[in-house]
Amino acid sequence: MDAKGVLEEAFGRLPELVGTAIDGLTPEQLRWAPRPGANSIGWLVWHLTRVQDSHLAEILESEQVYVTGDWAARFGRKPDPSDSGYGHTAADAAAVVPESAAALTEYYRAVHARTVDFVKGLTEADLDRIVDRRWDPPVTLGARLVSVYDDDAQHAGQAAYLRGLLPE
């Protein structure tokens, strides 16, 4: 399997991980945190989707899915493209209020579809393209996609773990 195939396989696994964490949860369960100041299941899934959306939009030099529709309002937020969860305080994280598990699922699916379409169109040479010169060494497209996948998988796992801690 080539590198592009590995990326397709990896991103292809994320919808099931996200679904396992949130399917069937109520808005209250999505907002539950194990202690004050901790992240909720809803915030974790919102954040992982925001990261994927923002990074892919930067790579594509286009608008984020989040700001092109009513997505932000469905999470009690304004459509600010810089609002991805990075730098959120505990109060900021608690202010992310998904209206439902469906809102998270639908937003994730929209971003995921865009990501998969993009990855399927890549060539091996594309993966070596520099996409971010703010780092030393500069970040290639391949490295950025691995970073996005890694962040998503970690947060999906955290959300699934929290689901197991939900009070009965």
mmCIF file with all atom_site columns, C-alpha atoms in Angstrom, residues 1 5 8 13 17 22 24 28 30 47 52 56 85 89-90 98 102-103 107 115 122-123 134 140 147 151 160:
data_model
loop_
_atom_site.group_PDB
_atom_site.id
_atom_site.type_symbol
_atom_site.label_atom_id
_atom_site.label_alt_id
_atom_site.label_comp_id
_atom_site.label_asym_id
_atom_site.label_entity_id
_atom_site.label_seq_id
_atom_site.pdbx_PDB_ins_code
_atom_site.Cartn_x
_atom_site.Cartn_y
_atom_site.Cartn_z
_atom_site.occupancy
_atom_site.B_iso_or_equiv
_atom_site.pdbx_formal_charge
_atom_site.auth_seq_id
_atom_site.auth_comp_id
_atom_site.auth_asym_id
_atom_site.auth_atom_id
_atom_site.pdbx_PDB_model_num
ATOM 1  C CA . MET A 1 1   ? 0.000   0.000  0.000  1.00 0.00 ? 1   MET A CA 1
ATOM 2  C CA . GLY A 1 5   ? -3.641  4.477  0.432  1.00 0.00 ? 5   GLY A CA 1
ATOM 3  C CA . GLU A 1 8   ? -7.372  6.897  2.764  1.00 0.00 ? 8   GLU A CA 1
ATOM 4  C CA . ARG A 1 13  ? -11.794 4.697  9.978  1.00 0.00 ? 13  ARG A CA 1
ATOM 5  C CA . LEU A 1 17  ? -14.771 6.147  15.864 1.00 0.00 ? 17  LEU A CA 1
ATOM 6  C CA . ILE A 1 22  ? -21.691 10.109 20.135 1.00 0.00 ? 22  ILE A CA 1
ATOM 7  C CA . GLY A 1 24  ? -27.671 8.206  20.565 1.00 0.00 ? 24  GLY A CA 1
ATOM 8  C CA . GLU A 1 28  ? -27.101 16.894 28.110 1.00 0.00 ? 28  GLU A CA 1
ATOM 9  C CA . LEU A 1 30  ? -22.852 15.583 25.036 1.00 0.00 ? 30  LEU A CA 1
ATOM 10 C CA . HIS A 1 47  ? -12.965 20.315 18.175 1.00 0.00 ? 47  HIS A CA 1
ATOM 11 C CA . GLN A 1 52  ? -9.898  18.835 10.284 1.00 0.00 ? 52  GLN A CA 1
ATOM 12 C CA . LEU A 1 56  ? -8.202  21.227 5.037  1.00 0.00 ? 56  LEU A CA 1
ATOM 13 C CA . GLY A 1 85  ? -10.955 25.029 20.197 1.00 0.00 ? 85  GLY A CA 1
ATOM 14 C CA . THR A 1 89  ? -10.521 28.149 28.369 1.00 0.00 ? 89  THR A CA 1
ATOM 15 C CA . ALA A 1 90  ? -12.755 25.873 30.420 1.00 0.00 ? 90  ALA A CA 1
ATOM 16 C CA . PRO A 1 98  ? -24.212 20.921 20.401 1.00 0.00 ? 98  PRO A CA 1
ATOM 17 C CA . ALA A 1 102 ? -27.028 14.576 14.830 1.00 0.00 ? 102 ALA A CA 1
ATOM 18 C CA . ALA A 1 103 ? -25.566 18.097 14.569 1.00 0.00 ? 103 ALA A CA 1
ATOM 19 C CA . TYR A 1 107 ? -20.965 18.422 10.544 1.00 0.00 ? 107 TYR A CA 1
ATOM 20 C CA . THR A 1 115 ? -11.356 15.351 3.257  1.00 0.00 ? 115 THR A CA 1
ATOM 21 C CA . LEU A 1 122 ? -3.778  13.226 -4.385 1.00 0.00 ? 122 LEU A CA 1
ATOM 22 C CA . THR A 1 123 ? -0.699  11.852 -6.031 1.00 0.00 ? 123 THR A CA 1
ATOM 23 C CA . ARG A 1 134 ? 6.130   28.541 9.823  1.00 0.00 ? 134 ARG A CA 1
ATOM 24 C CA . THR A 1 140 ? 4.653   18.818 4.005  1.00 0.00 ? 140 THR A CA 1
ATOM 25 C CA . SER A 1 147 ? -1.136  15.339 12.097 1.00 0.00 ? 147 SER A CA 1
ATOM 26 C CA . ASP A 1 151 ? -5.431  14.689 16.443 1.00 0.00 ? 151 ASP A CA 1
ATOM 27 C CA . ALA A 1 160 ? -15.426 7.326  23.537 1.00 0.00 ? 160 ALA A CA 1
#
